[in-house]
PDB file of C-alpha atoms in Angstrom:
ATOM      1  CA  MET A   1      -1.028 -10.052  -4.073  1.00 50.00           C
ATOM      2  CA  ALA A   2       0.940  -7.957  -0.986  1.00 69.00           C
ATOM      3  CA  ALA A   3      -1.711  -5.280  -1.484  1.00 69.00           C
ATOM      4  CA  ALA A   4      -3.948  -7.223   0.983  1.00 89.00           C
ATOM      5  CA  ILE A   5      -1.097  -6.254   4.217  1.00 97.00           C
ATOM      6  CA  VAL A   6       0.211  -2.783   5.793  1.00 98.00           C
ATOM      7  CA  VAL A   7       2.569  -2.883   7.520  1.00 98.00           C
ATOM      8  CA  VAL A   8       2.925  -1.032  10.525  1.00 98.00           C
ATOM      9  CA  PHE A   9       6.605   0.597  11.824  1.00 98.00           C
ATOM     10  CA  ASP A  10       7.653   1.936  15.342  1.00 98.00           C
ATOM     11  CA  PHE A  11      10.406   4.478  14.287  1.00 98.00           C
ATOM     12  CA  ASP A  12      12.921   4.221  17.505  1.00 98.00           C
ATOM     13  CA  LYS A  13      15.067   1.356  18.367  1.00 98.00           C
ATOM     14  CA  THR A  14      12.718  -0.276  14.989  1.00 98.00           C
ATOM     15  CA  ILE A  15      13.634   1.430  11.864  1.00 98.00           C
ATOM     16  CA  ILE A  16      16.663   3.447  13.188  1.00 98.00           C
ATOM     17  CA  ASP A  17      19.242   1.651  15.927  1.00 97.00           C
ATOM     18  CA  VAL A  18      18.806   4.292  18.216  1.00 98.00           C
ATOM     19  CA  ASP A  19      16.269   6.904  19.732  1.00 98.00           C
ATOM     20  CA  SER A  20      15.893   9.965  17.532  1.00 98.00           C
ATOM     21  CA  ASP A  21      15.117  11.877  20.804  1.00 98.00           C
ATOM     22  CA  ASN A  22      17.951  11.176  22.945  1.00 98.00           C
ATOM     23  CA  TRP A  23      20.003  11.326  19.606  1.00 98.00           C
ATOM     24  CA  VAL A  24      19.651  14.981  18.656  1.00 98.00           C
ATOM     25  CA  ILE A  25      20.179  15.762  22.725  1.00 98.00           C
ATOM     26  CA  ASP A  26      23.380  13.493  23.246  1.00 98.00           C
ATOM     27  CA  GLU A  27      24.897  14.963  19.862  1.00 98.00           C
ATOM     28  CA  LEU A  28      24.319  18.880  20.560  1.00 98.00           C
ATOM     29  CA  GLY A  29      25.707  18.545  23.840  1.00 97.00           C
ATOM     30  CA  PHE A  30      22.482  18.685  25.781  1.00 98.00           C
ATOM     31  CA  THR A  31      22.640  15.211  27.334  1.00 98.00           C
ATOM     32  CA  ASP A  32      23.833  16.458  31.362  1.00 98.00           C
ATOM     33  CA  LEU A  33      20.516  18.923  31.547  1.00 97.00           C
ATOM     34  CA  PHE A  34      17.804  16.748  29.587  1.00 98.00           C
ATOM     35  CA  ASN A  35      19.278  13.727  32.898  1.00 98.00           C
ATOM     36  CA  GLN A  36      18.628  16.606  35.159  1.00 98.00           C
ATOM     37  CA  LEU A  37      14.905  17.878  33.825  1.00 97.00           C
ATOM     38  CA  ARG A  38      14.297  14.006  32.790  1.00 96.00           C
ATOM     39  CA  PRO A  39      11.756  13.530  36.302  1.00 97.00           C
ATOM     40  CA  THR A  40      10.183  16.379  36.764  1.00 95.00           C
ATOM     41  CA  MET A  41       7.623  16.365  33.343  1.00 94.00           C
ATOM     42  CA  PRO A  42       6.259  14.032  30.705  1.00 92.00           C
ATOM     43  CA  TRP A  43       8.351  12.694  27.670  1.00 94.00           C
ATOM     44  CA  ASN A  44       6.898  14.656  25.105  1.00 92.00           C
ATOM     45  CA  SER A  45       6.940  18.197  27.382  1.00 94.00           C
ATOM     46  CA  LEU A  46      10.796  17.630  27.941  1.00 96.00           C
ATOM     47  CA  MET A  47      11.722  17.280  24.632  1.00 97.00           C
ATOM     48  CA  ASP A  48       9.506  20.799  23.888  1.00 97.00           C
ATOM     49  CA  ARG A  49      11.422  21.969  26.392  1.00 97.00           C
ATOM     50  CA  MET A  50      14.682  20.958  25.128  1.00 98.00           C
ATOM     51  CA  MET A  51      14.111  22.398  21.864  1.00 98.00           C
ATOM     52  CA  LYS A  52      13.508  25.821  23.279  1.00 97.00           C
ATOM     53  CA  GLU A  53      17.091  25.376  25.322  1.00 97.00           C
ATOM     54  CA  LEU A  54      18.873  24.081  22.181  1.00 97.00           C
ATOM     55  CA  ARG A  55      17.220  27.251  20.080  1.00 97.00           C
ATOM     56  CA  SER A  56      18.477  29.505  23.353  1.00 97.00           C
ATOM     57  CA  ASP A  57      22.263  28.366  22.614  1.00 97.00           C
ATOM     58  CA  GLY A  58      21.902  29.430  19.426  1.00 97.00           C
ATOM     59  CA  LYS A  59      21.065  26.160  17.680  1.00 97.00           C
ATOM     60  CA  THR A  60      18.936  26.160  14.486  1.00 97.00           C
ATOM     61  CA  MET A  61      16.728  23.815  12.517  1.00 97.00           C
ATOM     62  CA  GLU A  62      20.024  22.836  10.282  1.00 97.00           C
ATOM     63  CA  ASP A  63      21.499  21.831  13.235  1.00 98.00           C
ATOM     64  CA  ILE A  64      19.397  18.765  13.887  1.00 98.00           C
ATOM     65  CA  ALA A  65      18.995  18.336  10.770  1.00 98.00           C
ATOM     66  CA  GLU A  66      22.444  17.826  10.221  1.00 98.00           C
ATOM     67  CA  VAL A  67      22.581  15.738  13.573  1.00 98.00           C
ATOM     68  CA  LEU A  68      19.068  13.481  12.099  1.00 98.00           C
ATOM     69  CA  LYS A  69      20.896  12.365   8.901  1.00 98.00           C
ATOM     70  CA  ARG A  70      23.611  11.352  11.013  1.00 97.00           C
ATOM     71  CA  ILE A  71      21.310   8.859  12.767  1.00 98.00           C
ATOM     72  CA  PRO A  72      22.656   4.745  12.851  1.00 97.00           C
ATOM     73  CA  ILE A  73      20.451   2.157  10.874  1.00 97.00           C
ATOM     74  CA  HIS A  74      20.755  -0.638   9.572  1.00 97.00           C
ATOM     75  CA  SER A  75      21.149  -1.237   5.397  1.00 97.00           C
ATOM     76  CA  GLN A  76      18.952  -4.256   5.393  1.00 98.00           C
ATOM     77  CA  VAL A  77      16.011  -2.460   7.398  1.00 98.00           C
ATOM     78  CA  ILE A  78      16.734  -0.187   4.209  1.00 98.00           C
ATOM     79  CA  SER A  79      16.198  -2.459   2.137  1.00 98.00           C
ATOM     80  CA  ALA A  80      13.025  -4.335   3.456  1.00 98.00           C
ATOM     81  CA  ILE A  81      11.144  -0.797   3.677  1.00 98.00           C
ATOM     82  CA  LYS A  82      12.036  -0.538  -0.232  1.00 98.00           C
ATOM     83  CA  GLU A  83      11.296  -4.536  -0.872  1.00 98.00           C
ATOM     84  CA  ALA A  84       7.959  -4.451   1.167  1.00 98.00           C
ATOM     85  CA  HIS A  85       6.488  -0.974  -0.940  1.00 98.00           C
ATOM     86  CA  ASP A  86       7.788  -3.346  -4.531  1.00 97.00           C
ATOM     87  CA  LEU A  87       5.882  -5.602  -3.531  1.00 96.00           C
ATOM     88  CA  GLY A  88       2.383  -3.872  -3.318  1.00 96.00           C
ATOM     89  CA  CYS A  89       2.390  -3.575   0.636  1.00 97.00           C
ATOM     90  CA  GLU A  90       1.469  -0.662   2.558  1.00 97.00           C
ATOM     91  CA  LEU A  91       3.170   0.519   4.751  1.00 98.00           C
ATOM     92  CA  ARG A  92       2.785   2.989   8.242  1.00 98.00           C
ATOM     93  CA  ILE A  93       4.901   4.888  10.778  1.00 98.00           C
ATOM     94  CA  VAL A  94       2.866   4.339  14.582  1.00 98.00           C
ATOM     95  CA  SER A  95       5.712   6.722  16.337  1.00 98.00           C
ATOM     96  CA  ASP A  96       6.687   8.410  19.752  1.00 96.00           C
ATOM     97  CA  ALA A  97       9.123  10.804  18.038  1.00 96.00           C
ATOM     98  CA  ASN A  98       8.288  13.524  16.270  1.00 98.00           C
ATOM     99  CA  MET A  99       7.189  14.519  12.424  1.00 98.00           C
ATOM    100  CA  PHE A 100      10.341  16.423  11.878  1.00 98.00           C
ATOM    101  CA  PHE A 101      12.965  14.141  13.237  1.00 98.00           C
ATOM    102  CA  ILE A 102      11.459  11.486  11.269  1.00 98.00           C
ATOM    103  CA  GLU A 103      10.957  13.533   7.753  1.00 98.00           C
ATOM    104  CA  THR A 104      13.486  14.720   8.097  1.00 98.00           C
ATOM    105  CA  ILE A 105      15.461  10.628   7.989  1.00 98.00           C
ATOM    106  CA  LEU A 106      13.383   9.476   5.591  1.00 98.00           C
ATOM    107  CA  LYS A 107      13.421  11.936   3.590  1.00 98.00           C
ATOM    108  CA  HIS A 108      17.613  12.044   3.850  1.00 98.00           C
ATOM    109  CA  LEU A 109      17.425   7.991   3.349  1.00 97.00           C
ATOM    110  CA  GLY A 110      14.926   8.242   0.112  1.00 97.00           C
ATOM    111  CA  LEU A 111      12.191   6.406   2.167  1.00 98.00           C
ATOM    112  CA  LYS A 112       9.822   9.050   2.278  1.00 98.00           C
ATOM    113  CA  ASP A 113       7.815   7.721  -0.534  1.00 98.00           C
ATOM    114  CA  CYS A 114       7.428   4.402   0.772  1.00 98.00           C
ATOM    115  CA  PHE A 115       4.888   5.498   3.297  1.00 98.00           C
ATOM    116  CA  THR A 116       1.646   6.329   2.842  1.00 97.00           C
ATOM    117  CA  GLU A 117       0.929   7.497   6.396  1.00 97.00           C
ATOM    118  CA  ILE A 118       2.820   8.777   9.174  1.00 98.00           C
ATOM    119  CA  ASN A 119       1.131   8.576  13.198  1.00 98.00           C
ATOM    120  CA  THR A 120       3.819  10.699  15.441  1.00 98.00           C
ATOM    121  CA  ASN A 121       3.651  14.286  17.547  1.00 96.00           C
ATOM    122  CA  PRO A 122       3.404  17.337  15.488  1.00 96.00           C
ATOM    123  CA  ALA A 123       6.210  19.593  15.197  1.00 97.00           C
ATOM    124  CA  SER A 124       6.192  23.183  14.136  1.00 97.00           C
ATOM    125  CA  VAL A 125       8.768  25.527  13.621  1.00 96.00           C
ATOM    126  CA  ASP A 126       7.906  29.035  15.392  1.00 95.00           C
ATOM    127  CA  GLU A 127       8.757  32.859  14.788  1.00 94.00           C
ATOM    128  CA  GLU A 128      11.409  32.172  16.729  1.00 93.00           C
ATOM    129  CA  GLY A 129      12.982  28.975  14.724  1.00 94.00           C
ATOM    130  CA  ARG A 130      12.149  26.476  17.887  1.00 96.00           C
ATOM    131  CA  LEU A 131      10.645  23.995  16.906  1.00 97.00           C
ATOM    132  CA  ARG A 132       7.675  22.870  18.556  1.00 97.00           C
ATOM    133  CA  ILE A 133       7.331  19.147  19.590  1.00 97.00           C
ATOM    134  CA  SER A 134       3.021  18.911  20.586  1.00 94.00           C
ATOM    135  CA  PRO A 135       1.718  15.946  22.056  1.00 92.00           C
ATOM    136  CA  HIS A 136      -0.158  13.136  19.315  1.00 89.00           C
ATOM    137  CA  HIS A 137      -3.138  13.168  22.439  1.00 81.00           C
ATOM    138  CA  ASP A 138      -3.539  16.667  23.958  1.00 72.00           C
ATOM    139  CA  PHE A 139      -3.691  14.926  27.553  1.00 72.00           C
ATOM    140  CA  THR A 140      -4.010  17.796  29.261  1.00 72.00           C
ATOM    141  CA  GLN A 141      -8.085  18.453  28.250  1.00 80.00           C
ATOM    142  CA  SER A 142      -8.266  14.682  28.192  1.00 78.00           C
ATOM    143  CA  SER A 143      -7.181  11.818  28.604  1.00 83.00           C
ATOM    144  CA  HIS A 144      -7.082   8.985  26.280  1.00 85.00           C
ATOM    145  CA  GLY A 145      -7.947   5.974  29.020  1.00 84.00           C
ATOM    146  CA  CYS A 146      -4.638   3.484  28.239  1.00 89.00           C
ATOM    147  CA  SER A 147      -3.161   2.558  31.750  1.00 86.00           C
ATOM    148  CA  LEU A 148      -0.053   1.023  29.325  1.00 85.00           C
ATOM    149  CA  CYS A 149       0.633   3.892  27.040  1.00 88.00           C
ATOM    150  CA  PRO A 150       2.111   7.594  27.851  1.00 89.00           C
ATOM    151  CA  PRO A 151      -0.223  10.302  28.208  1.00 90.00           C
ATOM    152  CA  ASN A 152       0.517  11.941  25.146  1.00 89.00           C
ATOM    153  CA  MET A 153      -0.157   8.966  23.057  1.00 94.00           C
ATOM    154  CA  CYS A 154      -1.994   5.700  23.118  1.00 96.00           C
ATOM    155  CA  LYS A 155      -0.519   3.439  19.842  1.00 97.00           C
ATOM    156  CA  GLY A 156      -3.656   1.046  20.563  1.00 96.00           C
ATOM    157  CA  LEU A 157      -5.715   3.396  19.711  1.00 96.00           C
ATOM    158  CA  ILE A 158      -4.023   4.404  16.348  1.00 97.00           C
ATOM    159  CA  ILE A 159      -3.991   0.307  15.504  1.00 97.00           C
ATOM    160  CA  GLU A 160      -7.508   0.478  15.770  1.00 96.00           C
ATOM    161  CA  ARG A 161      -7.985   3.004  13.825  1.00 95.00           C
ATOM    162  CA  ILE A 162      -5.872   2.104  11.001  1.00 96.00           C
ATOM    163  CA  GLN A 163      -8.005  -1.739  11.089  1.00 96.00           C
ATOM    164  CA  ALA A 164     -11.244   0.209  11.158  1.00 94.00           C
ATOM    165  CA  SER A 165      -9.771   2.184   7.954  1.00 91.00           C
ATOM    166  CA  ILE A 166      -8.428  -1.221   6.264  1.00 91.00           C
ATOM    167  CA  SER A 167     -11.937  -3.492   6.719  1.00 84.00           C
ATOM    168  CA  LYS A 168     -13.805  -1.080   4.483  1.00 81.00           C
ATOM    169  CA  GLU A 169     -11.448  -2.489   1.611  1.00 78.00           C
ATOM    170  CA  GLY A 170     -11.423  -5.822   2.064  1.00 76.00           C
ATOM    171  CA  SER A 171      -9.277  -8.613   4.014  1.00 82.00           C
ATOM    172  CA  LYS A 172      -6.021  -6.958   4.607  1.00 92.00           C
ATOM    173  CA  LYS A 173      -3.716  -8.301   7.360  1.00 96.00           C
ATOM    174  CA  ILE A 174      -0.914  -6.351   9.526  1.00 98.00           C
ATOM    175  CA  ILE A 175       2.194  -7.003  10.225  1.00 98.00           C
ATOM    176  CA  TYR A 176       3.151  -4.713  12.823  1.00 98.00           C
ATOM    177  CA  LEU A 177       7.099  -4.443  14.211  1.00 98.00           C
ATOM    178  CA  GLY A 178       8.268  -2.739  16.961  1.00 98.00           C
ATOM    179  CA  ASP A 179      10.572  -2.798  19.896  1.00 98.00           C
ATOM    180  CA  GLY A 180       9.291  -0.620  23.232  1.00 97.00           C
ATOM    181  CA  ALA A 181       6.851  -0.830  25.866  1.00 97.00           C
ATOM    182  CA  GLY A 182       4.708   1.758  23.983  1.00 96.00           C
ATOM    183  CA  ASP A 183       4.494  -0.977  21.064  1.00 98.00           C
ATOM    184  CA  TYR A 184       2.603  -3.620  23.435  1.00 98.00           C
ATOM    185  CA  CYS A 185      -0.881  -2.109  23.541  1.00 97.00           C
ATOM    186  CA  PRO A 186      -1.226  -1.951  19.367  1.00 98.00           C
ATOM    187  CA  SER A 187       0.296  -5.568  19.867  1.00 98.00           C
ATOM    188  CA  LEU A 188      -2.439  -6.635  21.666  1.00 98.00           C
ATOM    189  CA  LYS A 189      -4.532  -5.185  19.256  1.00 97.00           C
ATOM    190  CA  LEU A 190      -3.733  -7.441  16.622  1.00 98.00           C
ATOM    191  CA  THR A 191      -6.074 -10.471  15.230  1.00 97.00           C
ATOM    192  CA  GLU A 192      -5.665 -13.821  14.804  1.00 97.00           C
ATOM    193  CA  ALA A 193      -5.366 -13.108  11.034  1.00 95.00           C
ATOM    194  CA  ASP A 194      -1.912 -10.425  11.954  1.00 97.00           C
ATOM    195  CA  TYR A 195       1.568 -11.082  12.638  1.00 98.00           C
ATOM    196  CA  VAL A 196       4.245  -8.950  15.617  1.00 98.00           C
ATOM    197  CA  MET A 197       7.516  -8.554  15.409  1.00 98.00           C
ATOM    198  CA  PRO A 198       8.796  -7.385  18.267  1.00 98.00           C
ATOM    199  CA  ARG A 199      12.794  -6.982  18.401  1.00 98.00           C
ATOM    200  CA  LYS A 200      14.336  -9.191  20.871  1.00 98.00           C
ATOM    201  CA  ASN A 201      15.244  -8.323  24.203  1.00 98.00           C
ATOM    202  CA  PHE A 202      13.866  -4.675  23.713  1.00 98.00           C
ATOM    203  CA  PRO A 203      11.013  -4.008  26.313  1.00 98.00           C
ATOM    204  CA  VAL A 204       7.941  -5.585  23.840  1.00 98.00           C
ATOM    205  CA  TRP A 205       9.321  -8.414  23.389  1.00 98.00           C
ATOM    206  CA  ALA A 206       9.894  -9.251  27.483  1.00 98.00           C
ATOM    207  CA  LEU A 207       6.065  -7.904  27.759  1.00 98.00           C
ATOM    208  CA  ILE A 208       4.594 -10.582  25.125  1.00 98.00           C
ATOM    209  CA  SER A 209       7.466 -13.337  26.388  1.00 97.00           C
ATOM    210  CA  LYS A 210       5.598 -12.720  30.490  1.00 97.00           C
ATOM    211  CA  ASN A 211       2.102 -14.206  28.335  1.00 96.00           C
ATOM    212  CA  PRO A 212       2.415 -14.749  25.042  1.00 97.00           C
ATOM    213  CA  LEU A 213      -1.291 -16.638  24.723  1.00 97.00           C
ATOM    214  CA  LEU A 214      -2.515 -12.299  25.664  1.00 97.00           C
ATOM    215  CA  VAL A 215      -1.350 -11.782  22.252  1.00 98.00           C
ATOM    216  CA  LYS A 216      -3.981 -12.914  18.855  1.00 98.00           C
ATOM    217  CA  ALA A 217      -1.384 -12.340  16.165  1.00 98.00           C
ATOM    218  CA  GLU A 218       0.811 -14.776  14.952  1.00 98.00           C
ATOM    219  CA  ILE A 219       4.937 -13.853  16.950  1.00 98.00           C
ATOM    220  CA  HIS A 220       8.037 -13.655  15.578  1.00 98.00           C
ATOM    221  CA  GLU A 221      10.591 -12.283  16.797  1.00 98.00           C
ATOM    222  CA  TRP A 222      13.631 -10.582  15.236  1.00 98.00           C
ATOM    223  CA  ILE A 223      17.054  -9.015  16.736  1.00 98.00           C
ATOM    224  CA  ASP A 224      18.661  -6.769  14.028  1.00 98.00           C
ATOM    225  CA  GLY A 225      18.242  -5.160  10.770  1.00 98.00           C
ATOM    226  CA  GLY A 226      19.236  -8.400   8.662  1.00 98.00           C
ATOM    227  CA  GLU A 227      17.400 -10.754  10.745  1.00 98.00           C
ATOM    228  CA  MET A 228      14.598  -8.032  10.301  1.00 98.00           C
ATOM    229  CA  GLU A 229      14.619  -8.247   6.498  1.00 98.00           C
ATOM    230  CA  ARG A 230      14.642 -11.661   6.415  1.00 98.00           C
ATOM    231  CA  VAL A 231      11.877 -12.063   8.387  1.00 98.00           C
ATOM    232  CA  LEU A 232       9.883  -9.510   7.349  1.00 98.00           C
ATOM    233  CA  LEU A 233      10.045 -10.909   3.768  1.00 98.00           C
ATOM    234  CA  GLN A 234       9.061 -14.021   4.612  1.00 98.00           C
ATOM    235  CA  ILE A 235       5.741 -13.404   6.257  1.00 98.00           C
ATOM    236  CA  ILE A 236       4.944 -11.147   3.074  1.00 97.00           C
ATOM    237  CA  GLU A 237       5.672 -13.962   0.761  1.00 96.00           C
ATOM    238  CA  ARG A 238       4.154 -16.411   2.877  1.00 95.00           C
ATOM    239  CA  ILE A 239       0.406 -13.817   3.353  1.00 94.00           C
ATOM    240  CA  SER A 240       0.918 -13.989  -0.523  1.00 92.00           C
ATOM    241  CA  ARG A 241       1.123 -17.453  -1.481  1.00 91.00           C
ATOM    242  CA  GLU A 242      -2.170 -17.616   0.943  1.00 88.00           C
ATOM    243  CA  GLU A 243      -3.628 -15.600  -1.002  1.00 84.00           C
ATOM    244  CA  LEU A 244      -3.168 -16.693  -4.187  1.00 85.00           C
ATOM    245  CA  ILE A 245      -3.945 -20.724  -3.141  1.00 86.00           C
ATOM    246  CA  SER A 246      -7.162 -19.122  -1.419  1.00 78.00           C
ATOM    247  CA  SER A 247      -7.708 -16.875  -4.559  1.00 72.00           C
ATOM    248  CA  ASN A 248      -7.105 -20.340  -6.931  1.00 75.00           C
ATOM    249  CA  SER A 249      -9.718 -21.901  -4.952  1.00 69.00           C
ATOM    250  CA  ALA A 250     -12.248 -19.458  -4.968  1.00 62.00           C
ATOM    251  CA  GLN A 251     -11.810 -19.373  -9.244  1.00 65.00           C
ATOM    252  CA  LEU A 252     -11.886 -23.425  -9.260  1.00 65.00           C
ATOM    253  CA  PHE A 253     -15.178 -23.607  -6.880  1.00 58.00           C
ATOM    254  CA  SER A 254     -16.946 -20.957  -8.711  1.00 59.00           C
ATOM    255  CA  ALA A 255     -15.995 -22.837 -12.157  1.00 54.00           C
ATOM    256  CA  ASP A 256     -17.001 -25.794 -10.329  1.00 56.00           C
ATOM    257  CA  CYS A 257     -20.586 -24.220  -9.572  1.00 56.00           C
ATOM    258  CA  LYS A 258     -20.791 -23.103 -13.282  1.00 52.00           C
ATOM    259  CA  LEU A 259     -20.442 -26.299 -14.476  1.00 53.00           C
ATOM    260  CA  GLN A 260     -22.694 -28.065 -12.517  1.00 56.00           C
ATOM    261  CA  THR A 261     -25.217 -25.359 -13.177  1.00 50.00           C
ATOM    262  CA  THR A 262     -24.894 -25.816 -16.460  1.00 48.00           C
ATOM    263  CA  SER A 263     -25.137 -29.691 -16.699  1.00 47.00           C
ATOM    264  CA  ILE A 264     -27.774 -30.203 -14.140  1.00 45.00           C
ATOM    265  CA  ALA A 265     -29.934 -27.143 -16.627  1.00 46.00           C
ATOM    266  CA  SER A 266     -28.810 -29.470 -19.536  1.00 46.00           C
ATOM    267  CA  HIS A 267     -30.024 -33.068 -18.078  1.00 46.00           C
ATOM    268  CA  GLY A 268     -33.343 -30.459 -17.402  1.00 46.00           C
ATOM    269  CA  ALA A 269     -33.791 -29.581 -20.621  1.00 43.00           C
ATOM    270  CA  SER A 270     -33.773 -32.668 -22.521  1.00 40.00           C
ATOM    271  CA  PRO A 271     -36.760 -34.707 -21.775  1.00 40.00           C
ATOM    272  CA  GLN A 272     -38.615 -31.746 -22.338  1.00 42.00           C
ATOM    273  CA  ALA A 273     -36.922 -31.721 -26.254  1.00 40.00           C
ATOM    274  CA  LEU A 274     -38.345 -35.587 -25.990  1.00 39.00           C
ATOM    275  CA  SER A 275     -41.398 -34.737 -25.254  1.00 40.00           C
ATOM    276  CA  VAL A 276     -41.721 -31.831 -27.945  1.00 41.00           C
ATOM    277  CA  THR A 277     -41.099 -34.258 -30.803  1.00 41.00           C
ATOM    278  CA  GLN A 278     -42.982 -37.142 -29.812  1.00 40.00           C
TER     279      GLN A 278
END
């Protein structure tokens, strides 16, 4: 029954316990330069610039990958993802990190195959061995038009695209998990049939708490990986149970209709049979 559920995860501070960009910069010793450049450009552009600085200092893709493999993650987040996948849920990621960071971490944790889609900033390696990070939405060409989101990515637009694609597959419910201010816009796009799981005491939770009535989806907060697993699996179980009850009711209604049709037909046939024998 869980096939009717799409679980959408943010990545930084939701799946992993830290921000992957900050983690790489800090672990490789470039925090001061990052902080110096931070006020001068958008975050996504800054991360591309920092990859150039790392390469100039002799840092390789392997160095970056090794740092990513040490990233902190709660063990119950890993089990929550595996359990949701095993229950038949479709899992997706919507993140303002980048493809190389996310895929490297997921592969290391054995979670990559649990996800059907990763929506994030593209990443590639150039001929000099430098990681290039591109914006998900090329804001140099046009604006995505959302004042709530950073120029390179509107997660709300991504959620709308996901909603459009799953609407063709019948009735599916979305469970959205996030922590940051960028997760507020997609939370507003969810319907009454959906669920949002904001991380308590993080920016998205604060934004939702200001006026919860703006969010149509049912709100379930969580604090850490242990609570995320418990709350997520409870929601999945509840949706599955409701789907089962609904399915059984439909079957009973259908059987009842058939029974009534048969009964009406037999009543209608009886007088005709009598009239023939007379």
